[in-house]
Short mmCIF file of C-alpha atoms and ligand atoms in Angstrom, two decimals:
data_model
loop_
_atom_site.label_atom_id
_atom_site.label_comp_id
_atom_site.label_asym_id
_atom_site.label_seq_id
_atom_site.Cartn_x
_atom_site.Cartn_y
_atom_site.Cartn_z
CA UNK A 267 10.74 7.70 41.36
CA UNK A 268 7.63 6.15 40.09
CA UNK A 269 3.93 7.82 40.24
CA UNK A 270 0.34 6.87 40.48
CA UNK A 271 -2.47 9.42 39.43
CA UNK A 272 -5.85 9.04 40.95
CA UNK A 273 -8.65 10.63 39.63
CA UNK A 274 -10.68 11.75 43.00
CA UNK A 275 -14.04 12.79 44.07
CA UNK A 276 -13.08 15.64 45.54
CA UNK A 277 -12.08 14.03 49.23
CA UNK A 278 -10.08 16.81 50.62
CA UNK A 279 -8.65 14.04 53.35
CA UNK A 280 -7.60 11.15 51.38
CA UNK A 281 -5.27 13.87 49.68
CA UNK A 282 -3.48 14.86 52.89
CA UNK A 283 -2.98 11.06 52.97
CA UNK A 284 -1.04 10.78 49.81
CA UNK A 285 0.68 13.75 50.79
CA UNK A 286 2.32 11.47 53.76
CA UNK A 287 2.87 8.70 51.40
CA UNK A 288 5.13 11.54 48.71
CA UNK A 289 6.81 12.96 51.96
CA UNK A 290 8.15 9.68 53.94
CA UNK A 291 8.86 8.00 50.64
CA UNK A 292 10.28 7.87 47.13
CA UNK A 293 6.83 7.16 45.61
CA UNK A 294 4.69 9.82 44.34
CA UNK A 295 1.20 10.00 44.29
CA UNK A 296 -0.38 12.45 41.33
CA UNK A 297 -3.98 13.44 42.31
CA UNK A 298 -6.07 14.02 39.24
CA UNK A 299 -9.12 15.82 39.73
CA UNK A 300 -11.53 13.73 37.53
CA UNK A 301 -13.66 10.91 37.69
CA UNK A 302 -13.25 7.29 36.66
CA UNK A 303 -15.35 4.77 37.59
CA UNK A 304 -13.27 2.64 39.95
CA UNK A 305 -15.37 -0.96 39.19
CA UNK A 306 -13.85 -0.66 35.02
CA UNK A 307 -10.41 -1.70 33.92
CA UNK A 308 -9.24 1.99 32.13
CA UNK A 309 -6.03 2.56 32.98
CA UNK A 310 -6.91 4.57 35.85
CA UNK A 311 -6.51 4.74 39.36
CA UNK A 312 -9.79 5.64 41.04
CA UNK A 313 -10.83 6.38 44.05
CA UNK A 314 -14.70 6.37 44.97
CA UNK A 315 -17.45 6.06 48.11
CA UNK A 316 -20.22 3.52 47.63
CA UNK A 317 -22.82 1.37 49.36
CA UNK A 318 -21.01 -1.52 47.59
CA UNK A 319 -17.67 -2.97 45.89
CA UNK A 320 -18.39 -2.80 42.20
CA UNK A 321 -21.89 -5.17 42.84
CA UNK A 322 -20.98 -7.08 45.90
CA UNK A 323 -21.41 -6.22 49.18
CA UNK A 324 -18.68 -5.18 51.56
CA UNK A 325 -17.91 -7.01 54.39
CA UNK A 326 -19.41 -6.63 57.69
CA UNK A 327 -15.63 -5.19 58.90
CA UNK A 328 -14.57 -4.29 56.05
CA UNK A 329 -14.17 -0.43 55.96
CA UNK A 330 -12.93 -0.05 52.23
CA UNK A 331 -11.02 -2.39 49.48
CA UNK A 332 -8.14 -1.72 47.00
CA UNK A 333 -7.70 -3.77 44.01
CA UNK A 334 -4.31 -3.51 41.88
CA UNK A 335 -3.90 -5.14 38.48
CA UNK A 336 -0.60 -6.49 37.34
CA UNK A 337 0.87 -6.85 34.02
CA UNK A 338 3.76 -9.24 33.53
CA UNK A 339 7.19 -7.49 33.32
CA UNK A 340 9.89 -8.48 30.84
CA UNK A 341 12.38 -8.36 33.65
CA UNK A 342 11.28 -8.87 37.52
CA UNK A 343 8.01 -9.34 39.10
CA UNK A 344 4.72 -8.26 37.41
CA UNK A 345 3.93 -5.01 37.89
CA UNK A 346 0.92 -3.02 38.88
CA UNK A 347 -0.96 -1.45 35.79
CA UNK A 348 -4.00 0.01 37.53
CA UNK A 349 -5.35 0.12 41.46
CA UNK A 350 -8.73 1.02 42.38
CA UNK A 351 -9.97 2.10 46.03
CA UNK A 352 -13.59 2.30 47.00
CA UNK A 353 -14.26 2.72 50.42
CA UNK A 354 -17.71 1.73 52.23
CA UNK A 355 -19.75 5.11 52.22
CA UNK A 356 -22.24 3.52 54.52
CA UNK A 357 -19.73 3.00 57.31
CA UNK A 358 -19.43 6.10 59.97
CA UNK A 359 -15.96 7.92 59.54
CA UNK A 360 -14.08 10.81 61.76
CA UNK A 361 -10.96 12.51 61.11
CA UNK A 362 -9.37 11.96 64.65
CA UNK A 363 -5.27 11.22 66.10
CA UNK A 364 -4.74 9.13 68.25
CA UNK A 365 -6.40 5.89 70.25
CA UNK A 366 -9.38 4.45 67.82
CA UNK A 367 -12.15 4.44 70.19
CA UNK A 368 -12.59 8.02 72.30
CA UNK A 369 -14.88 9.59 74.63
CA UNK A 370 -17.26 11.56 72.36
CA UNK A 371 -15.92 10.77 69.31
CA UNK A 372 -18.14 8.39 66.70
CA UNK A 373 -16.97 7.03 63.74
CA UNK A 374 -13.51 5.33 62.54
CA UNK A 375 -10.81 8.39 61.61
CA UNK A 376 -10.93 7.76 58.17
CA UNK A 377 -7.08 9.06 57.34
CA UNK A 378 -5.77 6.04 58.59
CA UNK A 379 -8.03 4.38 56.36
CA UNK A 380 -7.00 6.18 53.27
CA UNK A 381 -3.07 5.16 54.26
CA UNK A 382 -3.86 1.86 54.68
CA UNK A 383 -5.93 1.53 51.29
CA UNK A 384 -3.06 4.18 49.30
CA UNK A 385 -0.55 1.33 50.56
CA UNK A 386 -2.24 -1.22 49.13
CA UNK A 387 -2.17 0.66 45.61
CA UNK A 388 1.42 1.13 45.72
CA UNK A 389 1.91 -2.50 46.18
CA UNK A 390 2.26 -3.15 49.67
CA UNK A 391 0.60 -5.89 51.09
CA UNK A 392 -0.21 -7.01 54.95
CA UNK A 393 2.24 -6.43 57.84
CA UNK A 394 1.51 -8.67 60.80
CA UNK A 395 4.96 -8.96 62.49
CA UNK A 396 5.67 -5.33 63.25
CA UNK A 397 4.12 -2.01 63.91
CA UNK A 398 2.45 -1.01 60.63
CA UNK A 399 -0.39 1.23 59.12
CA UNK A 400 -0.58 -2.07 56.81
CA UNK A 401 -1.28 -4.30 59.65
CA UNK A 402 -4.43 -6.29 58.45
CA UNK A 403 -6.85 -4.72 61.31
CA UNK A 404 -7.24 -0.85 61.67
CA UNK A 405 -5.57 0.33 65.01
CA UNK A 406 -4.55 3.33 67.45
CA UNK A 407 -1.80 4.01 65.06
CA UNK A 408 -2.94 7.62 62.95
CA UNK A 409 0.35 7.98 60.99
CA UNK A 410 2.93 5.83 58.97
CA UNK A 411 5.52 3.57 60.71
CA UNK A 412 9.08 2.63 60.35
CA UNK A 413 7.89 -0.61 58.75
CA UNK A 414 5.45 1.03 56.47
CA UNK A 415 7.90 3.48 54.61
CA UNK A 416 10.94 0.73 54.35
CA UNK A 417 8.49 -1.14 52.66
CA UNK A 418 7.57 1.59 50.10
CA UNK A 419 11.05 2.28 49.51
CA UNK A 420 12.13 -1.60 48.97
CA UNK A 421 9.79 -0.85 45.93
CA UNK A 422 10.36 2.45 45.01
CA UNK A 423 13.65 4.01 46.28
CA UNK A 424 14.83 4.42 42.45
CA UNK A 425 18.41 3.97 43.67
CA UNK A 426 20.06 1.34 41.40
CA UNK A 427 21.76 -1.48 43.91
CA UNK A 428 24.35 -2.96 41.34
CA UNK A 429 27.28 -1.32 39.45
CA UNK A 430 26.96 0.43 36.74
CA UNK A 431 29.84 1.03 33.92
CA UNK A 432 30.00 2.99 31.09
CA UNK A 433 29.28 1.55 28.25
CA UNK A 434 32.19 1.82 25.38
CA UNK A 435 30.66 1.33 21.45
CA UNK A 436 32.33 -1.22 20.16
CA UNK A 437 34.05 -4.29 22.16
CA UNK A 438 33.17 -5.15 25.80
CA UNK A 439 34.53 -8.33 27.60
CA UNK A 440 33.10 -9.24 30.60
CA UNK A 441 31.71 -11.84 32.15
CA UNK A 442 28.27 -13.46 34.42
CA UNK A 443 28.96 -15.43 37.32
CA UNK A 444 27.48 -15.63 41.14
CA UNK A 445 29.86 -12.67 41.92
CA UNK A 446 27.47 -10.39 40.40
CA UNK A 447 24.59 -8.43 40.91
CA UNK A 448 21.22 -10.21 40.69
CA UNK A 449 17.70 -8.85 38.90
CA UNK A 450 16.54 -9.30 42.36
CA UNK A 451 19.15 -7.32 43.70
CA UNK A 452 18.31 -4.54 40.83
CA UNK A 453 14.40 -5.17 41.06
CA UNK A 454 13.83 -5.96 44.60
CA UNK A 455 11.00 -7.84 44.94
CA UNK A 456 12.05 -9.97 41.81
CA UNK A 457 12.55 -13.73 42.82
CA UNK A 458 15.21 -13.81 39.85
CA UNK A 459 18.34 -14.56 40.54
CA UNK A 460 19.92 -14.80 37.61
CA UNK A 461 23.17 -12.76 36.87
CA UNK A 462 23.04 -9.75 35.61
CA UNK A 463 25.97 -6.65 34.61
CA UNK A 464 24.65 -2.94 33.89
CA UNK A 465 25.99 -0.55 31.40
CA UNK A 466 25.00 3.03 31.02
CA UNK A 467 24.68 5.17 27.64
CA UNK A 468 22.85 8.60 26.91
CA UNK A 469 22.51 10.29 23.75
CA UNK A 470 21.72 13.46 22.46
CA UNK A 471 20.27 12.48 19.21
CA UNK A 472 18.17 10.00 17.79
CA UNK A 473 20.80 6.73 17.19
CA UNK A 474 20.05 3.13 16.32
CA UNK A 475 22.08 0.85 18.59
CA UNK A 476 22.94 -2.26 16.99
CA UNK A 477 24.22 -4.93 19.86
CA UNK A 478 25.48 -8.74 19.64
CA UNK A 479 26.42 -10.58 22.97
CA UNK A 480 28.30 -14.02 22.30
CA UNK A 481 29.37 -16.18 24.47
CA UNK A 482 31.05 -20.31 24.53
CA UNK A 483 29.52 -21.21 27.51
CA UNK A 484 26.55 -18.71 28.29
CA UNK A 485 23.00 -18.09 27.14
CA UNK A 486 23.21 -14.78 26.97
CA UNK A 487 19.82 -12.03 27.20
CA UNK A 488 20.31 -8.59 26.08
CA UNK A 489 18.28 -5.71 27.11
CA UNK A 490 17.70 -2.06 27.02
CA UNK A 491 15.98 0.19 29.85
CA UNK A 492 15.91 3.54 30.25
CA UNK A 493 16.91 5.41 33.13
CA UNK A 494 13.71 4.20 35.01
CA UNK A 495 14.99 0.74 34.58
CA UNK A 496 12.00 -0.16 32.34
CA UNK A 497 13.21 -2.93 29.56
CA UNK A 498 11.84 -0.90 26.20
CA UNK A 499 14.01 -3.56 24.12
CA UNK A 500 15.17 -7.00 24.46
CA UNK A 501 16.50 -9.72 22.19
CA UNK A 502 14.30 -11.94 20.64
CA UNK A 503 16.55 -14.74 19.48
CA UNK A 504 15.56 -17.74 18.28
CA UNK A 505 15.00 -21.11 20.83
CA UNK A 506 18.63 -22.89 19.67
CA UNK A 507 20.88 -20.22 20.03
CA UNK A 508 22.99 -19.59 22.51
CA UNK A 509 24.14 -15.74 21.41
CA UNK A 510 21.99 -13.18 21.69
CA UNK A 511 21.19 -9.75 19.57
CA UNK A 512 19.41 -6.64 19.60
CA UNK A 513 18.66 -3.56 17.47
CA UNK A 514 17.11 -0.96 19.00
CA UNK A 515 15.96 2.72 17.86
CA UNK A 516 16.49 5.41 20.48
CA UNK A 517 15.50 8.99 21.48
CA UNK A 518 17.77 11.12 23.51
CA UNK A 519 17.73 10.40 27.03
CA UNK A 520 19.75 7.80 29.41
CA UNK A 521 19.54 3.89 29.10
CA UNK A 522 20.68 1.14 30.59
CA UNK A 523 22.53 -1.98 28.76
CA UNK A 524 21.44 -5.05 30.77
CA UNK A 525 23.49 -8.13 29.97
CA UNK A 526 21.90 -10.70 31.46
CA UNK A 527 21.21 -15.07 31.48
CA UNK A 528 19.29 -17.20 32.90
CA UNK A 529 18.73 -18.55 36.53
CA UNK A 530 18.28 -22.38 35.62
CA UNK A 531 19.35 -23.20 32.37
CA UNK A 532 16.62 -23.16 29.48
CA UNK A 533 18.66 -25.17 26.74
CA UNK A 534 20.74 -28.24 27.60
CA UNK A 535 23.35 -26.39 24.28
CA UNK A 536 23.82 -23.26 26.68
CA UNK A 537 24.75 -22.65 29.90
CA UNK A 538 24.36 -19.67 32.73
CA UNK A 539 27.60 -18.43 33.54
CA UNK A 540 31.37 -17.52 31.88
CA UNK A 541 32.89 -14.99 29.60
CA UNK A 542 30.65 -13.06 27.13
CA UNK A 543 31.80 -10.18 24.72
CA UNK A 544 29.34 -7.72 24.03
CA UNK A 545 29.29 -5.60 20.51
CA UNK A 546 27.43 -2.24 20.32
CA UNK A 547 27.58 -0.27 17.05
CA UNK A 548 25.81 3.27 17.53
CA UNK A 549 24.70 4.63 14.23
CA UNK A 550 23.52 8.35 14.26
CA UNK A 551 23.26 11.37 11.75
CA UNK A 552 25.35 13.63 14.79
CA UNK A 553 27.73 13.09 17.41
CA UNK A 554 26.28 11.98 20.70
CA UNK A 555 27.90 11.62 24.43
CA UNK A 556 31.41 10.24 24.79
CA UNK A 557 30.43 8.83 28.71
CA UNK A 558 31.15 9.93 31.84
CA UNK A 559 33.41 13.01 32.04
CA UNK A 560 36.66 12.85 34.57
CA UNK A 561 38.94 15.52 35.96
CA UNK A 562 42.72 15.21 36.26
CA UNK A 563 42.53 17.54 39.37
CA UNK A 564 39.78 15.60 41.05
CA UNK A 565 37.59 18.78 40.64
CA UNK A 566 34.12 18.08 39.48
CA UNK A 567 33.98 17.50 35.92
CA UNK A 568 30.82 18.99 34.01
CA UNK A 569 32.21 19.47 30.50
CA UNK A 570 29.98 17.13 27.67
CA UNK A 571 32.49 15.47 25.62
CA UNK A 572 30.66 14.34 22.46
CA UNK A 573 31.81 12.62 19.61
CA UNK A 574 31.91 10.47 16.57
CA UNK A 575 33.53 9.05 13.28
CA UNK A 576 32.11 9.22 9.95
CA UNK A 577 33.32 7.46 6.66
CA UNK A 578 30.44 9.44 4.62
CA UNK A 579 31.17 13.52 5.61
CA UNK A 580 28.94 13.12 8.32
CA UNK A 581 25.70 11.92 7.16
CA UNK A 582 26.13 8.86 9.38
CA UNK A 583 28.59 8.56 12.42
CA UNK A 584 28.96 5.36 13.85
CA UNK A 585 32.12 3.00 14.99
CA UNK A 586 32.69 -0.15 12.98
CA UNK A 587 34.04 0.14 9.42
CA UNK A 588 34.99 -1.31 6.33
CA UNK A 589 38.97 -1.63 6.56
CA UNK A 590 39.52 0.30 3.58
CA UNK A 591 37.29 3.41 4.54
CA UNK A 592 38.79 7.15 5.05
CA UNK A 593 37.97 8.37 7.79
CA UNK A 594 36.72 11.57 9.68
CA UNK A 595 36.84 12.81 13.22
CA UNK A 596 34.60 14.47 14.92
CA UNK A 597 35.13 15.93 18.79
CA UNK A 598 33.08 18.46 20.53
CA UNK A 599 33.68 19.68 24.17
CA UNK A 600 30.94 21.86 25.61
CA UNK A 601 32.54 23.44 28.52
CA UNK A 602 30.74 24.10 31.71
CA UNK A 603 29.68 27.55 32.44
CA UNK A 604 32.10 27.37 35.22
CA UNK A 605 35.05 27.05 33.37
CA UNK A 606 33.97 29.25 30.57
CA UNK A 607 36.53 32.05 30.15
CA UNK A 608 39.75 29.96 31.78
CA UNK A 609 42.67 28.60 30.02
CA UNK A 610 42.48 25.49 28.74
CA UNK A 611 44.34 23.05 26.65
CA UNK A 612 43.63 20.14 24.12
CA UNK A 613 45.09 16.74 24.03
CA UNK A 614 44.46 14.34 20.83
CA UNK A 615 45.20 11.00 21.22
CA UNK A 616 45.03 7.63 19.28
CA UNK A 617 45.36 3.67 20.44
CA UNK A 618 46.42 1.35 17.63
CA UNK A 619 46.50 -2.04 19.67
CA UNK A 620 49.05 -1.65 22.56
CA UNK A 621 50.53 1.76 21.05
CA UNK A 622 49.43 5.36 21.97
CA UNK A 623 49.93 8.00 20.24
CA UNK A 624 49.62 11.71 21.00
CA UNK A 625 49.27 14.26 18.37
CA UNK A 626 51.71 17.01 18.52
CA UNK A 627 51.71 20.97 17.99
CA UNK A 628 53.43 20.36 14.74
CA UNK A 629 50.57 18.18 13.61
CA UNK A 630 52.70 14.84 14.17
CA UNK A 631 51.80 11.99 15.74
CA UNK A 632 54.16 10.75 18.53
CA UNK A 633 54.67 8.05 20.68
CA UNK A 634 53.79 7.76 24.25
CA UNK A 635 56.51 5.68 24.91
CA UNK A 636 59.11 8.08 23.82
CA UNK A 637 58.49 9.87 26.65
CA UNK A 638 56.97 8.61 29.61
CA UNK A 639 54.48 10.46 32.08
CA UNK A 640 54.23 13.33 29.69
CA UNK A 641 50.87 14.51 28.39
CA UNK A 642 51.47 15.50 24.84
CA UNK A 643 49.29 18.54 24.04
CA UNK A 644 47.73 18.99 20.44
CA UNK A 645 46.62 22.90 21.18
CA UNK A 646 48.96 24.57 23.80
CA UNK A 647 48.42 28.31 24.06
CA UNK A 648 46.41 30.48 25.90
CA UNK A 649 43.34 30.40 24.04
CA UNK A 650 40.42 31.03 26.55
CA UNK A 651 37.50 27.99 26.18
CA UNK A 652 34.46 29.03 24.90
CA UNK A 653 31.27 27.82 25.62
CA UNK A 654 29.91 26.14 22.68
CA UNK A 655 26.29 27.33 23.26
ZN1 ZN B 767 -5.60 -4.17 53.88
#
């Protein structure tokens, strides 16, 4: 979902025109009743009438211009920062349907117009193959067309066209290579087609997330977007390395982890595919998220499994450690308000290397191997779960 505000002057039909634009699409227009001056670079989308375009005449055809800025993105195609629409006040407009040129009707239907120019500002440019509102001439079409709306959501449909895994703190092997997804396949419209693997994280609470990529054959890029996809953070490595890191402090909310390289290789030391390992220390003053929660029965799982380990009582939780630090646990399951009131058991577990271990009743830790294709439970009686809020 992205949105555009325009500050109006008051045109009661250019905002039914939007309206089609939210409804047929993913992209939202935001009308904002104020006025900008269209002509100035603010940081505003503007809309205005006027004998001319910011000084200069308007064409003899021309019935109104849009103008969009870009800024350059850290990832992907520049992207538009502002986009201005004036329309030519001393032309003769209508509001009509239907075939441009009618028996008693004067004037161009001006709602057409105002798609054509609000399709501009989104970022669409000329269609001259097929049917389209954004064909470069103003026609008998009144409404947007088939072409018109795939084009707005090719920008804008928010849906994330690569994988996405979980990321786990700590180690991640992995690795780039043509099999994967592309930042053009992620940002379409991005002529970059450079590898790229997704991992998702949300937190609760503020945490700094401290992350190294290395690689032996790769120049590796880290980033960090949030659920929008916009890189907030990326590595800023110096011009003979080959590795790559990143320290980042973050708010609660949902980000992505983009691992990423280059398309054509940048140093002759590094090149732009093969194995990486990817290490992501999460240091916060509570427990946050554990990932993705999974049900054995295949039921929908909305429980929030949060968690974390602290050597210092819980002042800090985080997941790397000095070898000879004691340890604390901490687990928290918030129960959905479905489930709230049902049985419910708990099962502790612990991975040293190969080995798993699952805490007993007794306190005890025993191993999985002792006795396979049994769940060991830690807390086994009919305690009801409470919710936690
Ligand atoms: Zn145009």
């Amino acid at each position: 979902m992205a949105a555009l505000a325009v500050a109006s002057l008051g045109m009661r039909h250019l905002s039914r025109r939007w309206n089609d634009w939210n409804d047929a699409t993913s992209f939202n227009f935001i009308v904002r009743k104020e006025t900008e001056d269209p002509c100035g670079y603010d940081g505003f989308n503007s809309v205005d009438f006027s004998d001319d375009y910011c000084g200069s005449a308007f064409g003899e055809n021309t019935l109104a211009i849009a103008v969009a800025s870009y800024q350059s993105a850290i990832l992907g195609e520049p992207t538009i920062s502002e986009a201005n629409i004036i329309v030519d006040q001393t032309k003769q407009f209508n509001i009509f349907d239907g075939n441009l040129v009618q028996f008693g009707i004067q004037g161009v239907d001006f709602r057409r117009v105002a798609l054509h120019e609000l399709g501009h500002a989104i970022g669409l440019g000329h269609e001259t193959s097929n049917k389209a509102i954004m064909a470069p001439s103003i026609s008998n079409l009144d409404r947007l067309q088939p072409d018109d709306i795939a084009g707005a959501e090719k920008l804008y449909d928010g849906s994330i066209n690569c994988a996405v895994a979980d990321l786990a703190f700590g180690l991640t092997s992995n690795a780039l290579n043509s099999t994967d997804c592309t930042v053009s396949d992620l940002l379409p419209g991005s002529r970059d087609t450079s590898p790229i693997d997704l991992y998702r994280f949300s937190l609760t609470n503020p945490a700094t997330l401290r992350l190294g990529m290395t690689s032996s054959t790769l120049d590796s890029v880290l980033l960090i977007a949030d659920e929008n996809l916009q890189v907030i953070g990326f590595d800023n490595k110096s011009i003979n390395e080959c590795d790559s890191s990143l320290t980042q402090l973050l708010q609660p909310g949902l980000y992505y982890l983009l691992a990423n390289t280059f398309d054509s290789p940048v140093k002759s030391e590094c090149g732009i595919s093969g194995d990486y390992q990817i290490n992501a220390i999460l240091s916060s003053g509570w427990v946050n998220p554990l990932g993705t929660s999974t049900s054995l029965s295949g039921d929908a799982a909305n429980a929030v499994f949060s968690g974390g380990i602290t050597s210092d009582k819980g002042v800090n939780f985080t997941n790397q450690f000095s070898p000879d630090a004691s340890l604390d646990i901490v687990g928290r399951i918030d129960v959905d308000p479905q489930h709230v009131g049902q049985e419910g058991f708990i099962v502790i577990v612990a991975v040293v290397d190969q080995q798993i271990l699952f805490l007993n009743e007794a306190g005890e830790f025993v191993d999985a191997a002792a006795n396979p294709g049994v769940i060991t439970r830690a807390s086994n009686n009919n305690a009801l779960l409470q919710s936690r809020n």
